[in-house]
Short mmCIF file of C-alpha atoms in Angstrom, two decimals:
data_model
loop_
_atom_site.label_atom_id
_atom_site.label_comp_id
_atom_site.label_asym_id
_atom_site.label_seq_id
_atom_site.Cartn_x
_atom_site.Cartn_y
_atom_site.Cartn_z
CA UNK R 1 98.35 162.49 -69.72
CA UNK R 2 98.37 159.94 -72.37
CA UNK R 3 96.56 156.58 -71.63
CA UNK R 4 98.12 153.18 -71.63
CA UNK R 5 96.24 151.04 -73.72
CA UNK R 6 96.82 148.17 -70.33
CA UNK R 7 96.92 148.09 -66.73
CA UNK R 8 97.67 145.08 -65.08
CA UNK R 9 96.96 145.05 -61.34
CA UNK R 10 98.65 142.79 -58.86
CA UNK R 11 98.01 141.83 -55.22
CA UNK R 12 101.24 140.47 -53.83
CA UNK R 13 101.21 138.62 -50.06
CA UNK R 14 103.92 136.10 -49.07
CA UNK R 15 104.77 135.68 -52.70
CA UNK R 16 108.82 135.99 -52.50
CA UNK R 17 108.87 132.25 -54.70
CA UNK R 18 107.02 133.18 -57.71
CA UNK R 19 106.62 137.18 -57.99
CA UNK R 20 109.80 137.68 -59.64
CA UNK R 21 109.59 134.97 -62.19
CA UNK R 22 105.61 136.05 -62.70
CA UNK R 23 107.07 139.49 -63.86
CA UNK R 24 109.71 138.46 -66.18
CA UNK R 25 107.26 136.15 -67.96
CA UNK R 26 104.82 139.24 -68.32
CA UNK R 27 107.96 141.62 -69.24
CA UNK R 28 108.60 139.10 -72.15
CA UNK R 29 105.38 137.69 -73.44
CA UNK R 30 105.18 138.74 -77.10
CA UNK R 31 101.65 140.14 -76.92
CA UNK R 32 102.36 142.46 -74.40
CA UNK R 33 105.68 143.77 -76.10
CA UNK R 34 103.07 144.87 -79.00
CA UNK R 35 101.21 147.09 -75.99
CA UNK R 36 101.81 150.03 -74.20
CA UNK R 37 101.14 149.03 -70.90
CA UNK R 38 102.26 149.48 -67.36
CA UNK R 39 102.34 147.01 -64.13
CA UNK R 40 101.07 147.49 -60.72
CA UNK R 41 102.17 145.56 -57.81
CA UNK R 42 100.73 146.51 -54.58
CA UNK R 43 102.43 144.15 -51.82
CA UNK R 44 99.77 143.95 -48.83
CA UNK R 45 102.06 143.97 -46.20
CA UNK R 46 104.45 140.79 -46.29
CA UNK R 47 106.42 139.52 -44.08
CA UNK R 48 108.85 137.99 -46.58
CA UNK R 49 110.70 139.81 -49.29
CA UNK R 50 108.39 140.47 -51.86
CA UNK R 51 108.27 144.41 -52.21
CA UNK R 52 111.82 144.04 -51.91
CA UNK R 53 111.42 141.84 -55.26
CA UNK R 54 109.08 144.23 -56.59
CA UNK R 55 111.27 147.65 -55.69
CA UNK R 56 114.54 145.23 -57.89
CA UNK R 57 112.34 144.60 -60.80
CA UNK R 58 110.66 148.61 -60.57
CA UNK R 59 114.70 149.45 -61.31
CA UNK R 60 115.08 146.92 -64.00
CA UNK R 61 111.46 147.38 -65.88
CA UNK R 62 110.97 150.95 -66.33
CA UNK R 63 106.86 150.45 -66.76
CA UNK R 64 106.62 149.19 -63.14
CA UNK R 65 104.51 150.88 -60.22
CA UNK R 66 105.41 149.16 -57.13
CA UNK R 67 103.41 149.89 -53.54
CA UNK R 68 103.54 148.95 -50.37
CA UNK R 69 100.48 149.06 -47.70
CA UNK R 70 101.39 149.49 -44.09
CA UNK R 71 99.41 147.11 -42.48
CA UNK R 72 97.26 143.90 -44.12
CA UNK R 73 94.24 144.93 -45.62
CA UNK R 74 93.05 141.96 -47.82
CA UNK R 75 92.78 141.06 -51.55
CA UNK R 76 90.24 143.18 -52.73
CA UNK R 77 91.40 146.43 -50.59
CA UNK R 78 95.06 145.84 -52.51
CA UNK R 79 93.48 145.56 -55.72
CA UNK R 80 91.20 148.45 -55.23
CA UNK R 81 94.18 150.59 -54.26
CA UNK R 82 96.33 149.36 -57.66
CA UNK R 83 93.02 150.13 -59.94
CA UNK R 84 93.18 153.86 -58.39
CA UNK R 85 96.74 154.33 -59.58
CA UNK R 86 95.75 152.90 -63.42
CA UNK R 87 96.20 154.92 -66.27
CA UNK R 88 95.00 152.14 -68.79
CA UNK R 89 91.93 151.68 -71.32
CA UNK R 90 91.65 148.55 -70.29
CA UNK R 91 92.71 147.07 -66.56
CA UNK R 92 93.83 143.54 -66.46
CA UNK R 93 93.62 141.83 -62.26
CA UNK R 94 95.58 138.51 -61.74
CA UNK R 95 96.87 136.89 -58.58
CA UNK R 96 100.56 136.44 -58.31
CA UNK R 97 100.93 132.88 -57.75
CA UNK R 98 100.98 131.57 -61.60
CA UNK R 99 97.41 129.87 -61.32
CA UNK R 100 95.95 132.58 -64.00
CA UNK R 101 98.35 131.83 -67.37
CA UNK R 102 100.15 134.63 -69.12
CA UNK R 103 99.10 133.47 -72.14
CA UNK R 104 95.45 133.83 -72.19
CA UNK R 105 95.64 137.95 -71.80
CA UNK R 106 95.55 138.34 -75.41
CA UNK R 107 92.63 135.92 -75.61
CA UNK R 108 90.20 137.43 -72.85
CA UNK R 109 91.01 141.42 -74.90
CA UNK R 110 89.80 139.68 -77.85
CA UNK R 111 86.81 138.26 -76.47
CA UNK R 112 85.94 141.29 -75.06
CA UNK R 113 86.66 143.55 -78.16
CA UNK R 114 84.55 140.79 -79.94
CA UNK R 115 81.85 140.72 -77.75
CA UNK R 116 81.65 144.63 -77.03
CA UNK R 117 81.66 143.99 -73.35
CA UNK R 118 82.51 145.92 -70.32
CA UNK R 119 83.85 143.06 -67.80
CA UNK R 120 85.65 139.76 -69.33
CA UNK R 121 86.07 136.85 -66.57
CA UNK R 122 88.26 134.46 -67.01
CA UNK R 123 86.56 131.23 -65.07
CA UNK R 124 88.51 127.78 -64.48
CA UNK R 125 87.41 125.13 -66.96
CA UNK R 126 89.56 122.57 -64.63
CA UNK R 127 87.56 121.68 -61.72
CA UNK R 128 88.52 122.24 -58.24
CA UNK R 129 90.37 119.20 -56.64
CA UNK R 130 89.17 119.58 -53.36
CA UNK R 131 85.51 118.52 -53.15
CA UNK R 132 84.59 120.25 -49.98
CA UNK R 133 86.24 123.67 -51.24
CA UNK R 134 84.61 123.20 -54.63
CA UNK R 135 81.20 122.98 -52.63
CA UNK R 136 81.63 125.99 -50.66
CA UNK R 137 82.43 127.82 -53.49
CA UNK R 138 79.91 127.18 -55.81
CA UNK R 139 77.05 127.99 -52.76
CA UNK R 140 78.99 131.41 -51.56
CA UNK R 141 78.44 132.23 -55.62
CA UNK R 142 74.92 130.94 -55.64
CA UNK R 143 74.99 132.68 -52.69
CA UNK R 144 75.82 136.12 -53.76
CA UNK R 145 73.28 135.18 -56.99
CA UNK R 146 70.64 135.29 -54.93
CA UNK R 147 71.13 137.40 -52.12
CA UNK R 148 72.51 140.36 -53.76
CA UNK R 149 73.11 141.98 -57.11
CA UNK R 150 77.02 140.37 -57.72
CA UNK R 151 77.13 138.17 -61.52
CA UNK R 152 77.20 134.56 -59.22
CA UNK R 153 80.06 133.81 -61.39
CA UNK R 154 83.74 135.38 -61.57
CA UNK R 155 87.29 135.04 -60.57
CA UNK R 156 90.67 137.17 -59.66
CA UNK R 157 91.34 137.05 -63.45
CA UNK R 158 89.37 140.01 -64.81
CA UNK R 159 89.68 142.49 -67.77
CA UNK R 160 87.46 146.07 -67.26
CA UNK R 161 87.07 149.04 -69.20
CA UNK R 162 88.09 151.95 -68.20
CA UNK R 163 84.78 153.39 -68.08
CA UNK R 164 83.86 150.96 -65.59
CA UNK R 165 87.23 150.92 -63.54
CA UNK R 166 87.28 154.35 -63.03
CA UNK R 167 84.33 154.30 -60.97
CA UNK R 168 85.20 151.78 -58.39
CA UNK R 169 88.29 154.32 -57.05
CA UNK R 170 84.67 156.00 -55.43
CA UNK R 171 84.07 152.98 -53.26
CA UNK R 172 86.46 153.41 -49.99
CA UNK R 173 84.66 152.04 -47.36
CA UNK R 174 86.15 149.54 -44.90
CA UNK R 175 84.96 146.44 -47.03
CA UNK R 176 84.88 146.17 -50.96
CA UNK R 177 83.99 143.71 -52.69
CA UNK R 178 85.21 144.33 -56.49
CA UNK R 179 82.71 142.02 -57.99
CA UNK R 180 79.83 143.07 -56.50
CA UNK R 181 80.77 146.79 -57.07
CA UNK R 182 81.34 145.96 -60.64
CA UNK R 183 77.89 144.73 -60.44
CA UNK R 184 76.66 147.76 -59.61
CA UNK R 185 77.97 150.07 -62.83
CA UNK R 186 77.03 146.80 -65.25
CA UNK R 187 75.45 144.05 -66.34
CA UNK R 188 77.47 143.68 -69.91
CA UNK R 189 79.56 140.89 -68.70
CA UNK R 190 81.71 137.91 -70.13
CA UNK R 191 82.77 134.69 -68.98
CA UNK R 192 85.66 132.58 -70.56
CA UNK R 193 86.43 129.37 -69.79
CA UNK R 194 90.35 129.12 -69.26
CA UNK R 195 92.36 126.12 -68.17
CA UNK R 196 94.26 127.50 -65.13
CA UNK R 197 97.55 126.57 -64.05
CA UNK R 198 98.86 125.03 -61.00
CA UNK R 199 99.11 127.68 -58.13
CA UNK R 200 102.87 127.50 -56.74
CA UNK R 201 101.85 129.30 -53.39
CA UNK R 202 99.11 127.74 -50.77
CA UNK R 203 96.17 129.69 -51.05
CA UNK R 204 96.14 132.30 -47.71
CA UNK R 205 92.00 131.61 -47.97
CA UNK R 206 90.75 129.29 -45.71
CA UNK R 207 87.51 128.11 -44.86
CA UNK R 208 86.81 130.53 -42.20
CA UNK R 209 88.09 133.69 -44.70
CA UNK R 210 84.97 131.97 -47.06
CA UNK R 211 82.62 132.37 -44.34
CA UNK R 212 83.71 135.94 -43.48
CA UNK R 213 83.78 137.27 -46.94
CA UNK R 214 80.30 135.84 -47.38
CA UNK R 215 78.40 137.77 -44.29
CA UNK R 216 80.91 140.75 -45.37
CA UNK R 217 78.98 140.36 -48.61
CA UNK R 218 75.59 139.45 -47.07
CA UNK R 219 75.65 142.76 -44.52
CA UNK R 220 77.63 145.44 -47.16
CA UNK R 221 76.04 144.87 -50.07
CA UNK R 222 73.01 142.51 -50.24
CA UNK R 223 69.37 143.93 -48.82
CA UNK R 224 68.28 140.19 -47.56
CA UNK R 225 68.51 140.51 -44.25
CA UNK R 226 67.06 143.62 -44.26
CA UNK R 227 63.96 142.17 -46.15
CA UNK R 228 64.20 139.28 -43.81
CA UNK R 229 63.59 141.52 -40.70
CA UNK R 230 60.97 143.66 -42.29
CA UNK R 231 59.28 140.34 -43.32
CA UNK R 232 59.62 139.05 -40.17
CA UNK R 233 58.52 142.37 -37.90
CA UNK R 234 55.20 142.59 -40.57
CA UNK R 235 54.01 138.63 -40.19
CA UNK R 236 54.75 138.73 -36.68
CA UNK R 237 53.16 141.55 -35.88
CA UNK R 238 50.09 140.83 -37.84
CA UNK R 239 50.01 137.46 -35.90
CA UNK R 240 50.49 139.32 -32.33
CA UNK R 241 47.62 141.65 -33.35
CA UNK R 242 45.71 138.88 -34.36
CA UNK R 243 45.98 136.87 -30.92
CA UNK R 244 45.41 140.00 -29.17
CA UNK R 245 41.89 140.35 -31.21
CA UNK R 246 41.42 136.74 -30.15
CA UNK R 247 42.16 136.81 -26.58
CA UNK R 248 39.88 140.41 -26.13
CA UNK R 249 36.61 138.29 -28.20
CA UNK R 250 37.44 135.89 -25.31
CA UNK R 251 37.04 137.85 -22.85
CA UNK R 252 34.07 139.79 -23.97
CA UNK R 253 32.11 136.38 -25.20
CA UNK R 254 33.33 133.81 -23.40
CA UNK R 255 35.14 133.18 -19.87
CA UNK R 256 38.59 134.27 -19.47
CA UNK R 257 40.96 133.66 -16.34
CA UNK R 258 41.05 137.01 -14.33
CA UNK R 259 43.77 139.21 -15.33
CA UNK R 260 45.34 136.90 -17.92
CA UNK R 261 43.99 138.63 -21.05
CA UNK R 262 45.07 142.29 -20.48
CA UNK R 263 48.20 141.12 -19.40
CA UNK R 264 48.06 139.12 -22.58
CA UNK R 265 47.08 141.51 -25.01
CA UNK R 266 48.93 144.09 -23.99
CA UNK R 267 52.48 141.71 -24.73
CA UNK R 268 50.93 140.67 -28.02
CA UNK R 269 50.53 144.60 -29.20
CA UNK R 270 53.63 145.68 -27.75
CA UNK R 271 55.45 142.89 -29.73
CA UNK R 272 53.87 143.45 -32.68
CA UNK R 273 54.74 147.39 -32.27
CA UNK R 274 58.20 146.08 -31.35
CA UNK R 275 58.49 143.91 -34.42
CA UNK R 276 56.91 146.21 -36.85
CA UNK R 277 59.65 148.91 -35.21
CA UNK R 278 62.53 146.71 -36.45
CA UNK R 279 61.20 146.27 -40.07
CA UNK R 280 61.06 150.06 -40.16
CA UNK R 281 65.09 150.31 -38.88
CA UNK R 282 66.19 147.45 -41.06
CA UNK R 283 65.19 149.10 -43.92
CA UNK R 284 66.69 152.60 -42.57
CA UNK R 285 69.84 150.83 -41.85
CA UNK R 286 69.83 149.22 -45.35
CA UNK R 287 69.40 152.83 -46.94
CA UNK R 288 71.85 154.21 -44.95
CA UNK R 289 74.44 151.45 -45.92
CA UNK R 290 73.60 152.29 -49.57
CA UNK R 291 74.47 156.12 -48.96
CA UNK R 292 77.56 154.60 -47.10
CA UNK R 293 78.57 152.29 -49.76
CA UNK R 294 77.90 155.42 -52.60
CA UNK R 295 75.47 153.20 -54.42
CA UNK R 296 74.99 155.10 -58.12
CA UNK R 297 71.36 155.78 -59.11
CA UNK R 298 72.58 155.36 -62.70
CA UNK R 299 75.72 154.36 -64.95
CA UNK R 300 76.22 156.35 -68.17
CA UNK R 301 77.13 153.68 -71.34
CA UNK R 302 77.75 156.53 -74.14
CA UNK R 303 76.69 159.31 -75.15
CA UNK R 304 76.13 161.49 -78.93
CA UNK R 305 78.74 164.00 -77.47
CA UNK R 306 81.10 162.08 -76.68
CA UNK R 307 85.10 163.20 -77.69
CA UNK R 308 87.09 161.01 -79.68
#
């Protein structure tokens, strides 16, 4: 099957106001009429009319994929499920409320045909409006810096090789997170500053969605609390020992209240046995999330053999 040279991939919830006119402005733009390149809307389960927008437009634009999910399953689920049905060399992601511009396609394939890279962000140069959201957002990607291997820096509006997007269609777990998957197949990455529109839709993400997405994040993919535990299980456990040592000295050297220091040490050694225990199984668990997750060991860039 021959390859489209572009794959554009878009989520679609409660978007009946602006989906149709988002497709006719990609169905026109001059750039794109130079490309051979097909459009995926995956509608996560509105309750408006949008697939019904999207099945319309699938008649009257014959390089349209339209899908439908039966129940809600989030963003990055609906994006994962339009990057398994790509065909493209390269796979475009946008949202479907206007905020990432047309326009700038062309722009972020040139930067990363310029730049040789395998992921091309396109980041808003206009700052957020709302203070406390701007806040939040720049600590959840500080956040995911820090605490696990994702860039710390991205959007919705993101252009991938093949050779990367391919692999992601491995990840179908309950949870994804596309960044931080990304993350795990390469580091080659670009960021573009782009002046992003107005969206014409409230954002469905509130505060609370943040704060979920984050421990999602923290729990799937990042081995801190896992190190936290084990940290915690080997300090405390040296510190229980410790006491114990202190309280039998005590006893052998010095007067001790009758009965208080066996029933003392033995607490402090089962605690520390306890707490040593839980290191051990937090770093099991974190293992076994990693098998879970299908974490690769390695990610091929090119090869001497490789077919033209």
């Amino acid at each position: 099957m021959k390859l489209k040279d572009l794959s554009i991939v878009i989520p679609v919830y409660q978007a009946e106001s602006s989906i149709g006119k988002l497709i006719d402005q990609l169905e026109t733009d001059s750039f794109l009429k130079t490309l051979n390149w097909e459009l995926i809307l995956v509608d996560d389960c509105s309750n408006d009319s949008s697939y019904e927008i999207i099945e319309s437009k699938a008649i009257e634009y014959n390089n349209i994929i339209g899908l439908t999910l039966h129940k809600n399953s989030g963003q990055h689920s609906a994006t994962l499920a339009g990057i398994i049905e790509a065909k493209g060399e390269l796979l475009l992601t946008m949202d479907d409320d206007f905020e990432h511009p047309v326009e700038e396609i062309e722009g972020l394939i040139n930067a990363l045909n310029r730049q040789k890279a395998d992921v091309v962000f396109g980041i808003p140069e206009n700052q957020e409006k709302n203070i406390i959201r701007k806040r939040i957002s720049k600590e959840f990607k500080r956040a995911t810096r820090n605490f696990s291997e994702g860039y710390g820096e991205g959007s919705a509006f993101r252009l991938i090789r093949k050779q990367i997007y391919s692999q992601l269609g491995k990840h179908k777990t309950p949870f994804v997170f596309i960044d931080e998957v990304l993350a795990w197949y390469t580091k080659n990455v670009l960021f573009v500053p782009i002046n992003f529109n107005q969206a014409t839709k409230k954002s469905t993400y509130r505060f609370s969605n943040l704060f979920g997405l984050f421990f999602n994040i923290m729990f799937t993919y990042s081995s801190f609390p896992a190190q936290l535990l084990t940290k915690v299980g080997i300090v405390g456990s040296f510190i229980s020992f410790g006491v114990g040592i202190f309280y039998i000295v005590k006893k052998l050297f010095f007067k001790a209240q009758l009965g208080f220091t066996s029933i003392a040490v033995s607490i402090l050694f089962s605690a520390s046995l306890i707490l040593m225990a839980l290191g051990v199984i937090a770093q099991y668990i974190y293992r076994q999330n990693r098998l879970l997750n299908q974490y690769p060991q390695f990610s091929i860039k090119s090869r001497t053999d490789e077919q033209e």
